[in-house]
Each structure stands twice: as structure tokens, then as C-alpha cells.
């Protein structure tokens, strides 16, 4: 892993990207299991993690500008669509908490990305 990634976020994706640039292949193994212990009692620790992920993606995009579209533009575009859906549900007085949380996590990610 590149030690310039100060948070445990996106360093594995950046490594896989470098492998792919060298012609190496990533193999999907459905039987492979990886356990992560990310227990969140509230959304706030997860929002901090998303900010850290945004910072890490910024570093990866600086190293590999071609990653920008898939790691920043595409999720941001989906976020715009989700925001429109959330607004429509709110106007119809049927907002969903998970929509609000999704938008908050996307915002935290983008905030981390732009803060660098």
C-alpha cells in the first residue's frame, strides 16, 4: 500500500488500480470472506469516516487523474438524483430517513474530497 494514505480508506482501491495499470488482474472470489468491525451507534462516526474516504480519494485522483470520473463524478451525479428524489418525497410529505442519511454521507465524502 502507498503510505501517503493516512487513513484506512481507499488505499486498497488505489493499489488495485495500480495493479490493473501494470496488467495484473484482480480475481473475484465469492467464497473469500473479510470481516470489518465498524460498529456505529450513531451516524456521526460514519460521517467522519466518509470525510476520511473523500480525502483519500483526492490523493488517489491526484496520483491517477483518470479515476476522477468513477470515484467522484459518478457518485456525485447519483447523489444529485437522490437529492431530487428526497426533495420530491419531502414535498409529498413522505420523506425517508435513509434518504437523508444517504445525502449526508455523500456530502461528507465530497467535503473530505474538496478539503483535501
CSV table of C-alpha atoms in Angstrom, one decimal:
chain,number,residue,atom,x,y,z
A,1,UNK,CA,0.0,0.0,0.0
A,2,UNK,CA,1.0,3.6,-0.6
A,3,UNK,CA,2.0,5.0,2.8
A,4,UNK,CA,0.8,8.5,1.7
A,5,UNK,CA,-2.8,7.4,2.6
A,6,UNK,CA,-3.0,8.4,6.2
A,7,UNK,CA,-6.5,6.9,6.7
A,8,UNK,CA,-7.6,3.3,6.2
A,9,UNK,CA,-9.8,4.4,3.3
A,10,UNK,CA,-9.4,3.8,-0.5
A,11,UNK,CA,-5.8,2.7,-0.2
A,12,UNK,CA,-6.8,-0.8,-1.3
A,13,UNK,CA,-8.7,0.5,-4.4
A,14,UNK,CA,-5.7,2.7,-5.4
A,15,UNK,CA,-3.4,-0.4,-5.1
A,16,UNK,CA,-5.8,-2.4,-7.3
A,17,UNK,CA,-5.8,0.4,-9.8
A,18,UNK,CA,-2.0,0.4,-10.0
A,19,UNK,CA,-2.1,-3.4,-10.4
A,20,UNK,CA,-4.5,-3.0,-13.3
A,21,UNK,CA,-2.3,-0.4,-14.9
A,22,UNK,CA,0.5,-3.0,-14.9
A,23,UNK,CA,-1.7,-5.6,-16.5
A,24,UNK,CA,-2.3,-7.5,-13.3
A,25,UNK,CA,-5.8,-9.0,-12.8
A,26,UNK,CA,-8.0,-8.8,-9.7
A,27,UNK,CA,-9.9,-12.0,-9.2
A,28,UNK,CA,-13.3,-12.1,-7.6
A,29,UNK,CA,-13.7,-15.0,-5.1
A,30,UNK,CA,-17.2,-15.2,-3.7
A,31,UNK,CA,-16.0,-17.6,-1.0
A,32,UNK,CA,-13.4,-15.2,0.2
A,33,UNK,CA,-14.6,-13.5,3.4
A,34,UNK,CA,-13.4,-10.4,5.0
A,35,UNK,CA,-14.8,-9.2,8.3
A,36,UNK,CA,-14.8,-5.5,9.2
A,37,UNK,CA,-15.7,-4.4,12.7
A,38,UNK,CA,-17.3,-1.0,12.0
A,39,UNK,CA,-20.0,-0.7,14.7
A,40,UNK,CA,-21.6,2.7,14.6
A,41,UNK,CA,-24.1,3.7,17.4
A,42,UNK,CA,-24.9,6.9,15.5
A,43,UNK,CA,-24.3,8.3,12.1
A,44,UNK,CA,-21.7,10.8,13.2
A,45,UNK,CA,-18.7,8.4,13.3
A,46,UNK,CA,-19.6,7.1,9.8
A,47,UNK,CA,-19.8,10.7,8.5
A,48,UNK,CA,-16.2,11.2,9.8
A,49,UNK,CA,-15.2,8.0,8.0
A,50,UNK,CA,-16.8,9.3,4.8
A,51,UNK,CA,-14.8,12.5,5.1
A,52,UNK,CA,-11.6,10.5,5.5
A,53,UNK,CA,-12.6,8.5,2.4
A,54,UNK,CA,-13.1,11.7,0.5
A,55,UNK,CA,-9.6,12.9,1.5
A,56,UNK,CA,-8.2,9.5,0.4
A,57,UNK,CA,-9.9,9.7,-3.0
A,58,UNK,CA,-8.5,13.2,-3.5
A,59,UNK,CA,-5.0,11.7,-3.0
A,60,UNK,CA,-5.8,8.8,-5.4
A,61,UNK,CA,-7.1,11.2,-8.0
A,62,UNK,CA,-4.0,13.4,-7.8
A,63,UNK,CA,-1.9,10.3,-8.5
A,64,UNK,CA,-4.3,8.9,-11.1
A,65,UNK,CA,-6.5,11.7,-12.7
A,66,UNK,CA,-8.4,9.1,-14.8
A,67,UNK,CA,-10.0,7.8,-11.6
A,68,UNK,CA,-11.9,11.1,-11.1
A,69,UNK,CA,-15.0,10.2,-13.2
A,70,UNK,CA,-15.7,6.9,-11.5
A,71,UNK,CA,-14.8,7.9,-7.9
A,72,UNK,CA,-16.1,11.4,-7.8
A,73,UNK,CA,-18.3,12.5,-10.7
A,74,UNK,CA,-20.4,9.3,-10.9
A,75,UNK,CA,-21.2,9.2,-7.2
A,76,UNK,CA,-21.9,12.9,-7.2
A,77,UNK,CA,-24.3,12.6,-10.2
A,78,UNK,CA,-26.2,9.8,-8.4
A,79,UNK,CA,-26.3,12.0,-5.3
A,80,UNK,CA,-28.0,14.7,-7.3
A,81,UNK,CA,-30.6,12.2,-8.5
A,82,UNK,CA,-31.1,11.0,-4.9
A,83,UNK,CA,-31.4,14.6,-3.7
A,84,UNK,CA,-34.1,15.2,-6.2
A,85,UNK,CA,-36.0,12.1,-5.1
A,86,UNK,CA,-35.6,13.1,-1.5
A,87,UNK,CA,-37.0,16.6,-2.3
A,88,UNK,CA,-39.9,15.1,-4.1
A,89,UNK,CA,-40.7,12.8,-1.2
A,90,UNK,CA,-40.4,15.7,1.2
A,91,UNK,CA,-42.8,17.8,-0.8
A,92,UNK,CA,-45.2,14.9,-0.9
A,93,UNK,CA,-44.7,14.6,2.9
A,94,UNK,CA,-43.2,11.2,2.7
A,95,UNK,CA,-39.6,11.8,3.5
A,96,UNK,CA,-37.4,8.8,4.4
A,97,UNK,CA,-34.7,8.9,7.0
A,98,UNK,CA,-32.4,6.7,4.9
A,99,UNK,CA,-32.6,9.2,2.1
A,100,UNK,CA,-31.5,12.0,4.4
A,101,UNK,CA,-28.6,9.8,5.7
A,102,UNK,CA,-27.5,8.8,2.2
A,103,UNK,CA,-27.3,12.5,1.3
A,104,UNK,CA,-25.4,13.3,4.5
A,105,UNK,CA,-22.8,10.6,3.7
A,106,UNK,CA,-22.4,11.8,0.2
A,107,UNK,CA,-21.9,15.3,1.4
A,108,UNK,CA,-19.4,14.2,4.0
A,109,UNK,CA,-17.4,12.4,1.3
A,110,UNK,CA,-17.4,15.4,-1.1
A,111,UNK,CA,-16.5,17.7,1.8
A,112,UNK,CA,-13.5,15.5,2.6
A,113,UNK,CA,-12.6,15.4,-1.1
A,114,UNK,CA,-12.6,19.2,-1.5
A,115,UNK,CA,-10.9,19.8,1.8
A,116,UNK,CA,-8.1,17.5,0.7
